[in-house]
């Protein structure tokens, strides 16, 4: 049977469509076409998504595999300059900082262990010598007692400075400080040490200079500088403390005419546990933590510290807060 079409065509319905009319055939074909199209679109979008998420998957895989033993891993993402590249670069930078901090921590622990071991070993050895000598005299006992006292003082100072470092890790408490009053307090405290080393102390500048900061921490930071200027000085030398306001900031200087610091040493003096080879002759109780603590405290206050010096030409430490 044939059906006449409006435009003159004749469609053999049953032959062409196996019993369907033309409209049904078009519908079925459209549905199949749509299904196929959707299927390929799905495949394509999966492929695109997979491609674009590849770096993210790599980042998360790297992040999952990272622990303290392989902090040197990097993504080194080399794709287009887009948000992903920015993200991958930030991730690499974070790893770099973590690696540096871990290395610094483990260096700190090994230095600390060394600093703790030295006085303890000396105490143990002296004790063993004394115990093995049945005829040890009172003088020898007194000598041991003096050595033991020196060792204990060193250990006490070390613990004190470690506590100071830990204290400086937390949030600082800011309050108004009159710099002149703070500096006078410090000079009063160090007077006895200056007298022993025959070093004179001076104070000058604008005593009314004000700043906002943590009085206990700043007291410690400046005292470290002043004590160093006394220890690494010579008989008849001086230490001068001065303060003034510079463009709304407080500038504090600790100046001495002591042994000075060579350019090569200046690159290391703010590192934890760094001591110059002659340091123990100036300050036998030192442990190389003083300037690291000072720099850390100044940093916490958002300030800066620098040194101008050279061997044999004294030193000027300048703090800007
Ligand atoms: P410490 O005094 O315990 O050795 P610091 O961290 O306070 O440790 O100082 C580090 C080193 O910097 C000292 O060992 C010393 O060599 C040097 N130094 C610091 N201040 C001065 C100074 N005013 N004059 C000369 N050398 C200094």
Coordinates of N, CA, C and O in Angstrom, one line a residue, residues 39-180:
X39 N 26.5 10.1 24.1 CA 27.6 9.2 24.5 C 28.9 9.7 24.2 O 29.9 9.8 25.0
X40 N 29.0 10.2 22.9 CA 30.4 10.8 22.5 C 30.7 12.1 23.2 O 31.9 12.3 23.6
X41 N 29.6 12.9 23.5 CA 29.9 14.1 24.3 C 30.4 13.8 25.7 O 31.3 14.4 26.2
X42 N 29.8 12.7 26.3 CA 30.2 12.3 27.6 C 31.7 11.8 27.6 O 32.5 12.2 28.4
X43 N 32.0 11.0 26.5 CA 33.4 10.5 26.4 C 34.3 11.7 26.3 O 35.4 11.7 26.9
X44 N 33.9 12.6 25.4 CA 34.8 13.8 25.1 C 35.0 14.6 26.4 O 36.1 15.0 26.8
X45 N 33.9 14.8 27.1 CA 34.0 15.7 28.3 C 34.8 15.0 29.4 O 35.6 15.6 30.1
X46 N 34.7 13.6 29.5 CA 35.5 12.9 30.4 C 37.0 13.0 30.1 O 37.8 13.2 31.0
X47 N 37.3 12.9 28.8 CA 38.7 13.0 28.3 C 39.2 14.4 28.7 O 40.3 14.5 29.2
X48 N 38.4 15.4 28.4 CA 38.8 16.8 28.7 C 39.0 17.0 30.2 O 40.0 17.6 30.6
X49 N 38.0 16.5 30.9 CA 38.1 16.7 32.4 C 39.4 16.0 32.9 O 40.1 16.5 33.8
X50 N 39.6 14.7 32.4 CA 40.8 14.0 32.9 C 42.1 14.7 32.6 O 42.9 14.8 33.4
X51 N 42.1 15.3 31.3 CA 43.3 16.0 30.9 C 43.5 17.2 31.8 O 44.6 17.5 32.3
X52 N 42.4 18.0 32.1 CA 42.6 19.2 32.8 C 42.8 18.9 34.3 O 43.4 19.7 35.0
X53 N 42.3 17.8 34.8 CA 42.5 17.4 36.2 C 43.8 16.7 36.5 O 44.2 16.5 37.6
X54 N 44.5 16.3 35.4 CA 45.7 15.5 35.5 C 46.7 16.2 36.5 O 47.2 15.5 37.4
X55 N 47.0 17.5 36.3 CA 48.0 18.1 37.2 C 47.4 18.1 38.7 O 48.2 17.9 39.6
X56 N 46.1 18.3 38.8 CA 45.6 18.3 40.2 C 45.7 17.0 40.8 O 46.1 16.8 42.0
X57 N 45.5 15.9 40.0 CA 45.7 14.6 40.5 C 47.1 14.3 40.9 O 47.4 13.8 41.9
X58 N 48.0 14.9 40.0 CA 49.5 14.7 40.3 C 49.8 15.4 41.6 O 50.6 14.9 42.5
X59 N 49.3 16.6 41.8 CA 49.6 17.4 43.0 C 49.1 16.6 44.2 O 49.8 16.5 45.2
X60 N 47.8 16.1 44.1 CA 47.3 15.4 45.3 C 48.1 14.1 45.6 O 48.3 13.8 46.8
X61 N 48.6 13.5 44.5 CA 49.4 12.2 44.7 C 50.7 12.6 45.4 O 51.1 11.9 46.3
X62 N 51.3 13.7 44.9 CA 52.6 14.1 45.5 C 52.4 14.4 47.0 O 53.1 14.0 47.8
X63 N 51.3 15.2 47.2 CA 51.0 15.6 48.6 C 50.8 14.4 49.5 O 51.3 14.4 50.6
X64 N 50.1 13.4 49.0 CA 49.9 12.2 49.8 C 51.2 11.5 50.1 O 51.3 10.9 51.2
X65 N 52.1 11.5 49.2 CA 53.4 10.7 49.4 C 54.5 11.5 50.2 O 55.5 10.9 50.5
X66 N 54.2 12.7 50.5 CA 55.3 13.5 51.1 C 55.3 13.3 52.6 O 54.3 13.3 53.3
X67 N 56.5 13.0 53.1 CA 56.7 13.0 54.6 C 58.1 13.6 54.9 O 58.7 14.1 53.9
X68 N 58.5 13.6 56.1 CA 59.8 14.2 56.4 C 61.0 13.7 55.7 O 62.0 14.4 55.5
X69 N 60.9 12.5 55.1 CA 62.1 11.9 54.4 C 62.2 12.3 53.0 O 63.2 12.1 52.4
X70 N 61.1 12.8 52.4 CA 61.3 13.2 51.0 C 60.7 14.6 50.7 O 60.0 14.8 49.7
X71 N 61.1 15.5 51.6 CA 60.6 16.9 51.4 C 61.3 17.6 50.2 O 60.9 18.8 49.9
X72 N 62.2 16.9 49.6 CA 62.9 17.6 48.4 C 62.1 17.3 47.2 O 62.5 17.8 46.1
X73 N 61.0 16.6 47.3 CA 60.1 16.4 46.0 C 59.5 17.7 45.6 O 59.2 18.6 46.4
X74 N 59.4 17.9 44.2 CA 58.8 19.1 43.7 C 57.9 18.6 42.5 O 58.1 17.6 41.9
X75 N 56.9 19.4 42.2 CA 56.0 19.1 41.1 C 56.6 19.5 39.8 O 56.4 18.8 38.7
X76 N 57.4 20.6 39.8 CA 58.0 21.2 38.5 C 57.0 21.2 37.4 O 57.3 20.7 36.3
X77 N 55.8 21.7 37.6 CA 54.8 21.7 36.6 C 55.1 22.6 35.4 O 55.5 23.8 35.7
X78 N 55.0 22.1 34.2 CA 55.5 22.9 33.1 C 54.4 23.2 32.1 O 54.6 23.5 30.9
X79 N 53.1 23.2 32.6 CA 52.0 23.5 31.7 C 51.9 25.0 31.4 O 52.8 25.8 31.6
X80 N 50.7 25.3 30.8 CA 50.5 26.7 30.4 C 50.5 27.7 31.6 O 50.2 27.2 32.7
X81 N 50.7 29.0 31.3 CA 50.7 29.9 32.4 C 49.3 30.2 32.8 O 48.6 31.2 32.3
X82 N 48.7 29.4 33.7 CA 47.3 29.7 34.1 C 47.2 29.5 35.6 O 48.2 29.4 36.3
X83 N 46.0 29.4 36.1 CA 45.8 29.3 37.6 C 46.4 28.1 38.1 O 46.9 28.0 39.2
X84 N 46.4 27.0 37.3 CA 46.9 25.7 37.8 C 48.4 25.8 38.0 O 49.0 25.3 38.9
X85 N 49.1 26.5 37.0 CA 50.5 26.6 37.1 C 50.9 27.5 38.4 O 51.8 27.2 39.1
X86 N 50.0 28.5 38.6 CA 50.2 29.3 39.8 C 50.1 28.5 41.0 O 50.9 28.6 42.0
X87 N 49.1 27.6 41.0 CA 48.8 26.8 42.2 C 50.0 25.8 42.4 O 50.5 25.6 43.5
X88 N 50.5 25.2 41.3 CA 51.6 24.2 41.4 C 52.8 24.9 41.9 O 53.6 24.4 42.7
X89 N 53.1 26.1 41.4 CA 54.3 26.9 41.8 C 54.2 27.2 43.3 O 55.2 27.1 44.0
X90 N 53.0 27.6 43.8 CA 52.8 27.9 45.2 C 53.1 26.6 46.0 O 53.7 26.7 47.1
X91 N 52.6 25.5 45.5 CA 52.8 24.2 46.2 C 54.3 23.9 46.3 O 54.8 23.5 47.4
X92 N 55.1 24.1 45.2 CA 56.5 23.9 45.3 C 57.2 24.8 46.2 O 58.1 24.4 47.0
X93 N 56.7 26.1 46.3 CA 57.3 27.0 47.2 C 57.1 26.6 48.7 O 58.0 26.8 49.5
X94 N 55.9 26.1 48.9 CA 55.5 25.7 50.3 C 56.4 24.5 50.7 O 57.0 24.5 51.8
X95 N 56.7 23.6 49.7 CA 57.6 22.5 50.0 C 59.0 22.9 50.3 O 59.6 22.4 51.2
X96 N 59.4 23.9 49.5 CA 60.8 24.5 49.7 C 60.9 25.1 51.1 O 61.9 24.8 51.8
X97 N 59.9 25.8 51.5 CA 59.9 26.4 52.9 C 59.9 25.3 54.0 O 60.6 25.4 54.9
X98 N 59.0 24.3 53.7 CA 59.0 23.2 54.7 C 60.3 22.5 54.8 O 60.8 22.2 55.9
X99 N 60.9 22.2 53.7 CA 62.2 21.5 53.7 C 63.3 22.3 54.4 O 64.0 21.8 55.3
X100 N 63.3 23.7 54.2 CA 64.2 24.5 54.9 C 64.0 24.5 56.4 O 64.9 24.4 57.2
X101 N 62.7 24.6 56.8 CA 62.4 24.7 58.2 C 62.8 23.4 58.9 O 63.3 23.4 60.0
X102 N 62.5 22.2 58.2 CA 62.9 21.0 58.8 C 64.4 20.8 59.0 O 64.9 20.4 60.0
X103 N 65.1 21.3 57.9 CA 66.6 21.2 58.0 C 67.1 22.1 59.2 O 67.9 21.7 60.0
X104 N 66.4 23.3 59.3 CA 66.9 24.2 60.4 C 66.6 23.6 61.7 O 67.4 23.7 62.6
X105 N 65.4 23.0 61.8 CA 65.0 22.3 63.1 C 66.0 21.2 63.5 O 66.4 21.2 64.6
X106 N 66.4 20.4 62.5 CA 67.2 19.3 62.9 C 68.6 19.8 63.2 O 69.3 19.3 64.1
X107 N 69.1 20.9 62.5 CA 70.3 21.5 62.8 C 70.3 22.0 64.2 O 71.2 21.9 65.0
X108 N 69.2 22.7 64.6 CA 69.0 23.3 65.9 C 69.1 22.2 67.0 O 69.8 22.4 68.0
X109 N 68.4 21.1 66.7 CA 68.4 20.0 67.7 C 69.9 19.4 67.9 O 70.3 19.2 69.0
X110 N 70.6 19.2 66.8 CA 71.9 18.7 66.9 C 72.9 19.7 67.6 O 73.7 19.3 68.5
X111 N 72.7 21.0 67.3 CA 73.5 22.0 68.0 C 73.2 22.0 69.5 O 74.0 22.1 70.4
X112 N 71.9 21.9 69.8 CA 71.4 21.9 71.2 C 72.0 20.7 72.0 O 72.5 20.9 73.1
X113 N 71.9 19.5 71.3 CA 72.4 18.3 72.0 C 73.9 18.5 72.3 O 74.4 18.2 73.4
X114 N 74.7 19.1 71.3 CA 76.1 19.4 71.5 C 76.3 20.3 72.7 O 77.1 20.1 73.6
X115 N 75.5 21.4 72.8 CA 75.6 22.4 73.8 C 75.3 21.8 75.2 O 75.9 22.2 76.2
X116 N 74.4 20.8 75.2 CA 74.0 20.2 76.5 C 75.1 19.2 76.9 O 75.4 19.1 78.1
X117 N 75.7 18.5 75.9 CA 76.6 17.5 76.2 C 77.9 18.0 76.7 O 78.5 17.4 77.6
X118 N 78.4 19.2 76.2 CA 79.7 19.6 76.6 C 79.8 19.8 78.1 O 80.7 19.2 78.7
X119 N 79.0 20.6 78.8 CA 79.1 20.8 80.2 C 78.9 19.5 81.0 O 79.5 19.2 82.0
X120 N 78.0 18.6 80.5 CA 77.7 17.4 81.2 C 78.9 16.4 81.1 O 79.2 15.8 82.1
X121 N 79.5 16.4 79.9 CA 80.7 15.5 79.8 C 81.8 16.0 80.7 O 82.5 15.2 81.4
X122 N 82.0 17.3 80.8 CA 83.0 17.8 81.6 C 82.7 17.5 83.1 O 83.6 17.1 83.9
X123 N 81.5 17.6 83.5 CA 81.1 17.3 84.9 C 81.4 15.8 85.2 O 82.0 15.5 86.2
X124 N 80.9 15.0 84.3 CA 81.1 13.5 84.5 C 82.6 13.2 84.6 O 83.0 12.4 85.5
X125 N 83.4 13.7 83.7 CA 84.9 13.4 83.7 C 85.5 13.8 85.0 O 86.3 13.1 85.6
X126 N 85.2 15.0 85.4 CA 85.8 15.5 86.7 C 85.4 14.7 87.9 O 86.2 14.4 88.7
X127 N 84.1 14.3 87.8 CA 83.6 13.5 88.9 C 84.3 12.1 88.9 O 84.6 11.6 90.0
X128 N 84.5 11.5 87.7 CA 85.1 10.2 87.7 C 86.6 10.3 88.2 O 87.0 9.4 89.0
X129 N 87.3 11.4 87.8 CA 88.7 11.5 88.3 C 88.7 11.6 89.8 O 89.5 11.0 90.5
X130 N 87.8 12.5 90.3 CA 87.7 12.7 91.7 C 87.4 11.4 92.5 O 88.0 11.0 93.5
X131 N 86.4 10.6 92.0 CA 86.0 9.4 92.6 C 87.1 8.3 92.6 O 87.2 7.5 93.5
X132 N 87.9 8.3 91.5 CA 88.9 7.3 91.4 C 90.2 7.6 92.3 O 91.0 6.8 92.5
X133 N 90.2 8.9 92.7 CA 91.4 9.2 93.6 C 91.0 9.2 95.0 O 90.3 10.1 95.5
X134 N 91.5 8.1 95.7 CA 91.1 7.9 97.1 C 91.7 9.0 98.0 O 91.1 9.3 99.1
X135 N 92.8 9.6 97.6 CA 93.5 10.6 98.4 C 93.2 12.0 98.0 O 94.1 12.9 98.2
X136 N 92.1 12.3 97.3 CA 91.9 13.6 96.8 C 91.8 14.6 97.9 O 91.3 14.3 99.0
X137 N 92.5 15.7 97.7 CA 92.6 16.7 98.8 C 91.4 17.7 98.7 O 90.6 17.7 97.8
X138 N 91.3 18.5 99.8 CA 90.2 19.5 99.8 C 90.3 20.5 98.7 O 89.3 20.9 98.1
X139 N 91.6 20.8 98.3 CA 91.8 21.8 97.2 C 91.2 21.2 95.9 O 90.5 21.9 95.2
X140 N 91.5 19.9 95.7 CA 90.9 19.2 94.5 C 89.4 19.2 94.5 O 88.8 19.5 93.5
X141 N 88.8 18.9 95.7 CA 87.4 19.0 95.8 C 86.8 20.4 95.4 O 85.8 20.6 94.8
X142 N 87.6 21.4 95.9 CA 87.1 22.8 95.7 C 87.2 23.1 94.2 O 86.3 23.8 93.7
X143 N 88.3 22.6 93.6 CA 88.5 22.9 92.1 C 87.3 22.3 91.4 O 86.7 22.9 90.5
X144 N 87.0 21.0 91.8 CA 85.9 20.3 91.1 C 84.6 21.1 91.3 O 83.8 21.3 90.3
X145 N 84.4 21.6 92.5 CA 83.1 22.3 92.8 C 83.0 23.6 91.9 O 82.0 23.9 91.4
X146 N 84.2 24.3 91.7 CA 84.2 25.5 90.9 C 83.9 25.1 89.5 O 83.1 25.8 88.8
X147 N 84.5 24.0 89.0 CA 84.2 23.6 87.6 C 82.7 23.3 87.4 O 82.1 23.6 86.4
X148 N 82.2 22.5 88.4 CA 80.8 22.1 88.4 C 79.9 23.3 88.4 O 78.9 23.3 87.6
X149 N 80.2 24.3 89.1 CA 79.4 25.5 89.2 C 79.4 26.2 87.8 O 78.3 26.6 87.4
X150 N 80.5 26.2 87.2 CA 80.6 26.9 85.9 C 79.7 26.1 84.9 O 79.0 26.7 84.1
X151 N 79.8 24.8 84.9 CA 79.0 23.9 84.0 C 77.5 24.1 84.2 O 76.8 24.3 83.3
X152 N 77.2 24.2 85.5 CA 75.7 24.3 85.8 C 75.2 25.7 85.4 O 74.1 25.8 84.8
X153 N 76.1 26.7 85.6 CA 75.7 28.1 85.1 C 75.4 28.1 83.6 O 74.5 28.7 83.2
X154 N 76.3 27.4 82.9 CA 76.2 27.4 81.4 C 74.8 26.7 81.1 O 74.1 27.1 80.2
X155 N 74.6 25.6 81.8 CA 73.3 24.8 81.5 C 72.1 25.7 81.8 O 71.1 25.7 81.1
X156 N 72.2 26.4 83.0 CA 71.1 27.2 83.4 C 70.8 28.3 82.3 O 69.7 28.6 81.9
X157 N 71.9 28.9 81.8 CA 71.8 30.0 80.9 C 71.1 29.4 79.6 O 70.3 30.1 79.0
X158 N 71.6 28.2 79.2 CA 71.1 27.6 78.0 C 69.6 27.4 78.1 O 68.8 27.8 77.2
X159 N 69.1 26.8 79.2 CA 67.7 26.6 79.5 C 66.9 27.9 79.4 O 65.9 28.0 78.8
X160 N 67.5 28.9 80.1 CA 66.9 30.2 80.2 C 66.6 30.8 78.7 O 65.6 31.3 78.4
X161 N 67.7 30.6 77.9 CA 67.6 31.2 76.6 C 66.6 30.4 75.7 O 65.9 30.9 74.9
X162 N 66.6 29.1 75.9 CA 65.6 28.2 75.2 C 64.2 28.6 75.6 O 63.3 28.7 74.7
X163 N 64.0 28.9 76.9 CA 62.7 29.3 77.3 C 62.3 30.6 76.7 O 61.2 30.9 76.3
X164 N 63.3 31.5 76.6 CA 63.1 32.8 75.9 C 62.7 32.7 74.5 O 61.8 33.3 74.0
X165 N 63.4 31.7 73.8 CA 63.1 31.5 72.4 C 61.6 30.9 72.3 O 60.9 31.4 71.4
X166 N 61.3 30.0 73.2 CA 59.9 29.5 73.2 C 58.9 30.6 73.4 O 57.8 30.6 72.8
X167 N 59.2 31.4 74.4 CA 58.3 32.5 74.7 C 58.1 33.5 73.5 O 57.0 33.9 73.2
X168 N 59.2 33.7 72.8 CA 59.1 34.6 71.7 C 58.4 34.0 70.5 O 58.1 34.6 69.5
X169 N 58.1 32.7 70.6 CA 57.3 32.0 69.5 C 55.9 32.4 69.5 O 55.2 32.4 68.5
X170 N 55.4 32.8 70.7 CA 53.9 33.1 70.7 C 53.7 34.5 70.4 O 54.6 35.3 70.2
X171 N 52.4 34.8 70.4 CA 52.0 36.2 70.1 C 52.6 37.2 71.1 O 52.6 36.9 72.3
X172 N 53.1 38.3 70.6 CA 53.7 39.3 71.5 C 52.6 40.2 72.2 O 51.6 40.5 71.5
X173 N 52.9 40.7 73.4 CA 52.0 41.6 74.0 C 52.5 43.0 73.8 O 53.6 43.3 74.2
X174 N 51.7 43.9 73.1 CA 52.2 45.2 72.9 C 51.7 46.2 73.9 O 50.5 46.2 74.2
X175 N 52.6 47.1 74.4 CA 52.2 48.2 75.2 C 53.1 49.4 75.0 O 54.2 49.2 74.5
X176 N 52.7 50.6 75.4 CA 53.6 51.7 75.1 C 54.8 51.7 76.0 O 54.7 51.3 77.2
X177 N 56.0 51.9 75.4 CA 57.2 51.9 76.1 C 58.0 53.2 75.9 O 58.1 53.7 74.8
X178 N 58.5 53.8 77.0 CA 59.4 54.9 76.8 C 60.8 54.4 76.7 O 61.3 53.7 77.7
X179 N 61.4 54.5 75.6 CA 62.7 53.9 75.3 C 63.8 54.2 76.3 O 64.5 53.4 76.8
X180 N 63.8 55.5 76.7 CA 64.8 56.0 77.6 C 64.8 55.2 78.9 O 65.8 54.8 79.5

